[in-house]
Each structure stands twice: as C-alpha cells, then as structure tokens.
GROMACS .gro file of C-alpha atoms in nm:
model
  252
    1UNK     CA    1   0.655   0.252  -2.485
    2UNK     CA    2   0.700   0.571  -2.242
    3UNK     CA    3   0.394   0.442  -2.022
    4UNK     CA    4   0.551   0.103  -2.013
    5UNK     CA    5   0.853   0.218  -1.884
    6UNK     CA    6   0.680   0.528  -1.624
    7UNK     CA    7   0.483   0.183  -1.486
    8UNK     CA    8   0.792  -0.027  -1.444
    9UNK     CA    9   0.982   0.267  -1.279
   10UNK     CA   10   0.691   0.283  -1.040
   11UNK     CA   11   0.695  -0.104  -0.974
   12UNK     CA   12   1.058  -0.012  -0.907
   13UNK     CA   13   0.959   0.204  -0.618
   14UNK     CA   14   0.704   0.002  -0.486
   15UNK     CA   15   0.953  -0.302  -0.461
   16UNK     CA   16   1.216  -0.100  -0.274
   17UNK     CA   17   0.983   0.021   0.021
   18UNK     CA   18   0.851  -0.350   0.094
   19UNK     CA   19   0.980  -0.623   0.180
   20UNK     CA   20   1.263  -0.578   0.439
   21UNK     CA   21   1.011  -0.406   0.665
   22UNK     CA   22   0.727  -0.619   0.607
   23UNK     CA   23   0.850  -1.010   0.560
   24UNK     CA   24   0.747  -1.270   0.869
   25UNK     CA   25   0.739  -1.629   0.923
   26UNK     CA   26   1.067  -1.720   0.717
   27UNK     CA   27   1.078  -2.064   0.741
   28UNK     CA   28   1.338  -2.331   0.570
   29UNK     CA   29   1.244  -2.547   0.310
   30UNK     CA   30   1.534  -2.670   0.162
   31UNK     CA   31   1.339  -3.033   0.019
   32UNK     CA   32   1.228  -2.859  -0.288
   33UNK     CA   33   1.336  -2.831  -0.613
   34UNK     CA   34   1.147  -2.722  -0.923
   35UNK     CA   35   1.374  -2.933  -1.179
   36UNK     CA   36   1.447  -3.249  -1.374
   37UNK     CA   37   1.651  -3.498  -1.294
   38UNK     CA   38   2.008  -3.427  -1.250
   39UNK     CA   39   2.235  -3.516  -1.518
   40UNK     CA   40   2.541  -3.719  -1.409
   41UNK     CA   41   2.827  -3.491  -1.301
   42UNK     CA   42   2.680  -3.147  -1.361
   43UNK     CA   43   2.701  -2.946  -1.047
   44UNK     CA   44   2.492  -2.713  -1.120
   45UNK     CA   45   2.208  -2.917  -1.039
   46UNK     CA   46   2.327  -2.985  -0.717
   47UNK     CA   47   2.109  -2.898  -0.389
   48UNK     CA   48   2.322  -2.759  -0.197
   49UNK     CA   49   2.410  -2.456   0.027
   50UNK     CA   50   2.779  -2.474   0.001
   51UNK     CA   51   2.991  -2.323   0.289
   52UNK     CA   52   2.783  -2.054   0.343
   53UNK     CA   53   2.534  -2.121   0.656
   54UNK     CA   54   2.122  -2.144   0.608
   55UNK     CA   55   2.064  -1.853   0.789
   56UNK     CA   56   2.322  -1.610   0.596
   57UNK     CA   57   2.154  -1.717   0.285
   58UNK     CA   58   1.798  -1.688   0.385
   59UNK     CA   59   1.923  -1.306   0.451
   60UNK     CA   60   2.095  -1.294   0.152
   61UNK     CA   61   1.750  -1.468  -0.067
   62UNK     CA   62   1.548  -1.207   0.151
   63UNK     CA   63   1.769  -0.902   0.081
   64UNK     CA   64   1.843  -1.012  -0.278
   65UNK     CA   65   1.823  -0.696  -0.506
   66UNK     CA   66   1.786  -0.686  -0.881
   67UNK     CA   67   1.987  -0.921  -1.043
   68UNK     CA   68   2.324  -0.864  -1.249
   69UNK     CA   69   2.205  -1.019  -1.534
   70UNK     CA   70   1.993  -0.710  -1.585
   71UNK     CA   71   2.227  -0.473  -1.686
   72UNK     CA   72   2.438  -0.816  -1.835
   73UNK     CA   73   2.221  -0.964  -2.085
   74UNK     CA   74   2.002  -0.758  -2.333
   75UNK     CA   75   1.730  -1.034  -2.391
   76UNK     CA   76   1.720  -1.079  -1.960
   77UNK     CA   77   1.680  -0.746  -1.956
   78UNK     CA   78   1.377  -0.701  -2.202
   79UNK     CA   79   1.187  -0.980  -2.045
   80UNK     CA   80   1.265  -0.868  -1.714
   81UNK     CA   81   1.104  -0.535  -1.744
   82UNK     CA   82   0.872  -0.654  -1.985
   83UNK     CA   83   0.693  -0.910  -1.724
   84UNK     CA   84   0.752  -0.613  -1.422
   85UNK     CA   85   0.537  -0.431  -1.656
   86UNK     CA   86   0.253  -0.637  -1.702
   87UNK     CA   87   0.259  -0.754  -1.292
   88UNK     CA   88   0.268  -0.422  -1.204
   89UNK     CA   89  -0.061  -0.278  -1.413
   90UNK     CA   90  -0.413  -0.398  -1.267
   91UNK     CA   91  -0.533  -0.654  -1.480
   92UNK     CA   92  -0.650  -1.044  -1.532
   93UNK     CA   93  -0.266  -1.170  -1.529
   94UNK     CA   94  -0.134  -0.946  -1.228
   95UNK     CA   95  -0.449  -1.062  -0.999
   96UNK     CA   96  -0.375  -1.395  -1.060
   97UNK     CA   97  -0.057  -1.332  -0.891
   98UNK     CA   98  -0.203  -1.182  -0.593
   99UNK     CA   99  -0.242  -0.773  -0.761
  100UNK     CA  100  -0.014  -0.565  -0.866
  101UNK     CA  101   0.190  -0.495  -0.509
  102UNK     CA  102   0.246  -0.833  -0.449
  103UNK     CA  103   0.306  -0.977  -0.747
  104UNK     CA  104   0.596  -0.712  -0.872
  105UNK     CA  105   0.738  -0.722  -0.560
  106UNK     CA  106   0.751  -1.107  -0.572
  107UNK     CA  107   0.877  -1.138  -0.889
  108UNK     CA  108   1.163  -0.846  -0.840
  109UNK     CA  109   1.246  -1.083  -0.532
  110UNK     CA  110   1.268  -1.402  -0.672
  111UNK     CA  111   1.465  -1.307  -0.984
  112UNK     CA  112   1.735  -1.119  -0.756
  113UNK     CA  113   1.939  -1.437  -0.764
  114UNK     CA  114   1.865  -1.531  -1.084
  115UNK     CA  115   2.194  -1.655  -1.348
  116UNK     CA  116   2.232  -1.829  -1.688
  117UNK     CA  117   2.404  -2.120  -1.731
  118UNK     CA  118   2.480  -2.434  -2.018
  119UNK     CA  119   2.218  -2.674  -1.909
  120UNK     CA  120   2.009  -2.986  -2.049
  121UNK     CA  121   1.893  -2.848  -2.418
  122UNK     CA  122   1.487  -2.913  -2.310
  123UNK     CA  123   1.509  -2.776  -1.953
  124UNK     CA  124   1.396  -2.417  -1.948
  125UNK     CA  125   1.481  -2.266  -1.609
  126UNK     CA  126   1.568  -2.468  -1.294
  127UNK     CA  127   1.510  -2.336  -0.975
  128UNK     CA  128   1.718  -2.512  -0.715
  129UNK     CA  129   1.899  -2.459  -0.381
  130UNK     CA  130   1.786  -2.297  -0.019
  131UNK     CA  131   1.425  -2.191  -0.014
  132UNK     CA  132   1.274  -1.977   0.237
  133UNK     CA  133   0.923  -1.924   0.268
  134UNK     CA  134   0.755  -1.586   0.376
  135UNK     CA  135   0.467  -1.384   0.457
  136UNK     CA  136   0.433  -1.046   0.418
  137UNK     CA  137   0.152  -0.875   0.621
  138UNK     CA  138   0.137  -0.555   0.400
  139UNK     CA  139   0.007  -0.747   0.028
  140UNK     CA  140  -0.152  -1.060   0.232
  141UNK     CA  141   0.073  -1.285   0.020
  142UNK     CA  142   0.246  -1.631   0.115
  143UNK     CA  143   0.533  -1.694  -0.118
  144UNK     CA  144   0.908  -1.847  -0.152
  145UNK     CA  145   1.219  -1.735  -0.328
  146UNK     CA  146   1.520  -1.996  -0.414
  147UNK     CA  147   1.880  -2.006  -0.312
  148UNK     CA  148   1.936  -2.028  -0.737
  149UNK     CA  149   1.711  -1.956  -1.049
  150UNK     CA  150   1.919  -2.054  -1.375
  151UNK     CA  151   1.803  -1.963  -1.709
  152UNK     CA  152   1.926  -2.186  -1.950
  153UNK     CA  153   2.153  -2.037  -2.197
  154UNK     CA  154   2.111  -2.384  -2.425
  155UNK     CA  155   1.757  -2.334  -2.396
  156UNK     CA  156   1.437  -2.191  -2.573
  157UNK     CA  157   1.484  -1.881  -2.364
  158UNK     CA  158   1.792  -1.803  -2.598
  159UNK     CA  159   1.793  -2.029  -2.867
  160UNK     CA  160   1.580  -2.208  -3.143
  161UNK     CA  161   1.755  -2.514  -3.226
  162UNK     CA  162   1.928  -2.751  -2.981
  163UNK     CA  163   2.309  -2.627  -2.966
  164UNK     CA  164   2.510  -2.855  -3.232
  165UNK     CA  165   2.223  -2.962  -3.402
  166UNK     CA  166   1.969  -2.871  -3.632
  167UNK     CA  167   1.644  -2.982  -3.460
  168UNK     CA  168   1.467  -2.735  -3.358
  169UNK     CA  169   1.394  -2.609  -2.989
  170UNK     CA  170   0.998  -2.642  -2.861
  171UNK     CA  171   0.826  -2.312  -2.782
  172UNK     CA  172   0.617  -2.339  -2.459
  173UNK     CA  173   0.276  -2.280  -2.468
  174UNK     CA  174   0.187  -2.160  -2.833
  175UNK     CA  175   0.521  -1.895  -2.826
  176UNK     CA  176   0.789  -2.022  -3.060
  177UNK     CA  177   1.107  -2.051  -2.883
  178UNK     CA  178   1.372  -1.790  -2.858
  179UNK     CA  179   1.094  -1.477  -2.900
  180UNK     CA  180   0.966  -1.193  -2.650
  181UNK     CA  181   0.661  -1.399  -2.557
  182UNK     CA  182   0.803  -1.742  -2.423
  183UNK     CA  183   1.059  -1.546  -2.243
  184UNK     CA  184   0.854  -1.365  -2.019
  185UNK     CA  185   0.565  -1.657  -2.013
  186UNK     CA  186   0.851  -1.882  -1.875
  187UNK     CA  187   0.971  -1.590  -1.638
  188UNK     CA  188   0.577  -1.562  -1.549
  189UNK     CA  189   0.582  -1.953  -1.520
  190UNK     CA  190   0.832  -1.978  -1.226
  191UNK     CA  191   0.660  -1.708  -1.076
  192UNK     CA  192   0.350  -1.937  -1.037
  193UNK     CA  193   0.541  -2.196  -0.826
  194UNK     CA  194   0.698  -1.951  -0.668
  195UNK     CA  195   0.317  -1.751  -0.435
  196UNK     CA  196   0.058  -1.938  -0.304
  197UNK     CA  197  -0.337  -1.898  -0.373
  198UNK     CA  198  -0.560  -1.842  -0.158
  199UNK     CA  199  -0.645  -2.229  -0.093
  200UNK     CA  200  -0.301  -2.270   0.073
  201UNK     CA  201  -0.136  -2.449  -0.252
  202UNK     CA  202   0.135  -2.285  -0.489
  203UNK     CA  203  -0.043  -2.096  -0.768
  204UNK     CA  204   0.124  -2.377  -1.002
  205UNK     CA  205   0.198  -2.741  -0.890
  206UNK     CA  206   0.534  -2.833  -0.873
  207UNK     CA  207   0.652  -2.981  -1.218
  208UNK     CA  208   1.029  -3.032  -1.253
  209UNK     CA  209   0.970  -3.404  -1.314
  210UNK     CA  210   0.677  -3.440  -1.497
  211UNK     CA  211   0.670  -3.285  -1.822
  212UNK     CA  212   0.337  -3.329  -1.914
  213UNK     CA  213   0.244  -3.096  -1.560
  214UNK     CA  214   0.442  -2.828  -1.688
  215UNK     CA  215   0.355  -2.775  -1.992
  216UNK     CA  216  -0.026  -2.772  -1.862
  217UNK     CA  217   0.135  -2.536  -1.584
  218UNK     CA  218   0.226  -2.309  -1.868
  219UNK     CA  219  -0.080  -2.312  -2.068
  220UNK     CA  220  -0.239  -2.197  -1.753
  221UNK     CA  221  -0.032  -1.906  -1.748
  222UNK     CA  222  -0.052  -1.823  -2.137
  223UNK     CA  223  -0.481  -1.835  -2.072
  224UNK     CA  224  -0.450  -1.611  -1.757
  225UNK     CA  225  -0.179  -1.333  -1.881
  226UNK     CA  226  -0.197  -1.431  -2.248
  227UNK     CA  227  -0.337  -1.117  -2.351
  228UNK     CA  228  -0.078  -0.928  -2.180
  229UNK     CA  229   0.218  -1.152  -2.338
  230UNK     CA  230   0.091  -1.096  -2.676
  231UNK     CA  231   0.028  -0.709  -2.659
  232UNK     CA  232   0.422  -0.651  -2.567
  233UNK     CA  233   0.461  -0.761  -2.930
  234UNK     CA  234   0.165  -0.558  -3.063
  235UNK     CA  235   0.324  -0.226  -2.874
  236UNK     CA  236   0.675  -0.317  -3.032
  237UNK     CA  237   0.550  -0.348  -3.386
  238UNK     CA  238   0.357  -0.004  -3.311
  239UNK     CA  239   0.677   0.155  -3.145
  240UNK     CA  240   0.873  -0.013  -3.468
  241UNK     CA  241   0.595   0.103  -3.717
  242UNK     CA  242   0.651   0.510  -3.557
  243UNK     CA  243   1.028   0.505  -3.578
  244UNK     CA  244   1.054   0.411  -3.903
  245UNK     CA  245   0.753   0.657  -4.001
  246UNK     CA  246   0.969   0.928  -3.825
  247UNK     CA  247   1.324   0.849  -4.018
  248UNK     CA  248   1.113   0.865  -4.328
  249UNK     CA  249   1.007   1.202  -4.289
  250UNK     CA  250   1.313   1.303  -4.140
  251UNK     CA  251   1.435   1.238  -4.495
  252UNK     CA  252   1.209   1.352  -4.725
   0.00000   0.00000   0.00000
C-alpha cells in the first residue's frame, strides 16, 4: 500500500507541471455527448453551457484541478487514486492510454469537473456539456475533457440494487456492481472516449446510445487493464490480511 500511494503522489507531481504550459490546438466541440437519451424533464442531461461564455469554460475545463468530490466522497476517492495508480505505473493498461505521462495527466484532467448526481438507475456515468479538444506537444497525445462528468449516485458505481427496488444492479464487465473493480473500470472506461489512438479515432467509440457498444467498450478495457483492476483487490486483502496479523500480536 505505501508504494501505491509514493506512485500516486508522483503522478500528482507530474500532473501539476503539464498541462497549462504545454496544451495547443483547443478547439470546440460542443456536438458530443457520451450519454443516453435524455429523460423527460431532467436537466441534468441537458447540453448546455449556461450563462457562462465558451471560451471562459474551455479555460475553466483546461485549468480544472482535482475535483471536490475527492476529499467529498470516500468511495470517489478510493477509485480515484486507485485508477491514478495503475495509469501512472508502466504497464499493459497505462500504454494503452498513451504511457504513464499522458495518461495520468489525462485522467487527473478530465475528472477535475467531475460530480454525482440521481440519474437513470442503468446509466453509469454521463459525460455531457462543452468539450474542448487538445494537443499537448510534451506526451504526443490528442485528447478532450467535458464541460460535466456525472457519476451516478443511483448507479452501480454506488449501489447494487436499483434504488426502491429489489432487482439487482448489473456489474460491467465481469465486476459485480457497487465493488473496487467496476468503479475504477468505469472511471478507466470514460477515459477511453475521452484520448485518441494513434489512428486518429478515440481509444473507445462513442457509446451513450447503444448499449450493446458499451458494454463491448468495457470489456475492452477489463482485457487491456484487467490485471491491474483485479490486483487493487489482491493488495487490499494482503494489506487487510497484515493488519489484522499485527492487532493479533499486539494482543497476545
């Protein structure tokens, strides 16, 4: 657990010192939206940029530090640093986002706006608003970040049955819902529509209406960072396993 957190620290550092000096080409793109359709009468599905003009909030979405839901919500928290940790470490799931400097950067970036909210009990997060699109010359990565990123607090990120009811939630990918490995493979999945490949096209397709896409867009990211998701668990049951071994002989 201490080298998990010395490595997220460090992705810390590398995030501050990147992009304000480095990010070109911002560009609008407001036509996006990585969602499903809107429900009648909910604003918070609404695309829209308020009162505040496109080119204070493409600022603001550039500038955009850590979010408050960090130091807000425990579970946020967890899978926040949790999926910092495994972007920031060289391996099969961090070079699929671009390597380590990119892809914790990125992701620090586009969850700086990031909120929970009651939404539709099968939508996971919704990405909506404002996009800007940049390039930044220093990691040779292409990516966008979104006006809004809502976590649903109805959802599989927090729950396992549908609010009211007793049917249970879906997991994504194999993860059961409401555990430490869907939350960070849906963090990790937004992520993916989020940078572009090499080939010019967004890691991950865009899915918000098609179902079927997305959950094939998260089975791509469970068999690319997989390995990674599931040895957060194996390093908490180890971490459990020596604090329990240490109150034990603390009593005997």
């Amino acid at each position: 657990m201490r080298t998990i957190g010395l490595l997220v620290v460090a992705a810390i550092l590398m995030i501050l010192g990147f992009e304000n000096a480095n990010a070109t080409a911002i560009l609008a793109d407001p036509d996006w939206n990585e969602e499903m359709p809107n429900p009648e009468g909910t604003d918070d599905f609404n695309n829209s940029a308020g009162e505040t003009s496109a080119e204070a909030k493409r600022a603001e979405l550039i500038s955009a530090g850590a979010s408050p839901l960090v130091a807000q919500d425990k579970l946020f928290a967890s899978a926040y640093f949790d999926a910092l940790s495994i972007l920031a470490t060289n391996n099969g799931c961090s070079d699929f986002f671009g390597g380590p400097a990119a892809a914790a950067d990125i992701f620090a970036k586009l969850m700086g706006n990031v909120s929970k909210k009651p939404l539709p009990a099968m939508i996971a997060v919704h990405m909506t608003g404002l996009t800007v699109q940049i390039t930044n010359d220093r990691t040779k990565s292409q990516y966008r970040l979104f006006d809004r990123v809502l976590i649903n607090s109805e959802g599989a990120f927090y729950r396992n049955r549908v609010p009211r009811s007793l049917a249970p939630l879906p997991g994504v990918g194999s993860f059961q819902a409401n555990t430490k490995e869907v939350r960070v493979l849906m963090l990790l999945h937004e992520l993916g529509h989020a940078i572009k490949g090499d080939d010019g096209n967004w890691l991950l397709p865009d899915d918000g209406k098609n179902s079927d896409l997305s959950r094939k867009n998260s089975q791509k990211i469970e068999d690319v960072c997989g390995r990674q998701i599931k040895a957060l668990r194996d390093q908490n049951l180890k971490h459990d396993a020596q604090q329990v071994t240490a109150h034990e002989a603390k009593n005997d």
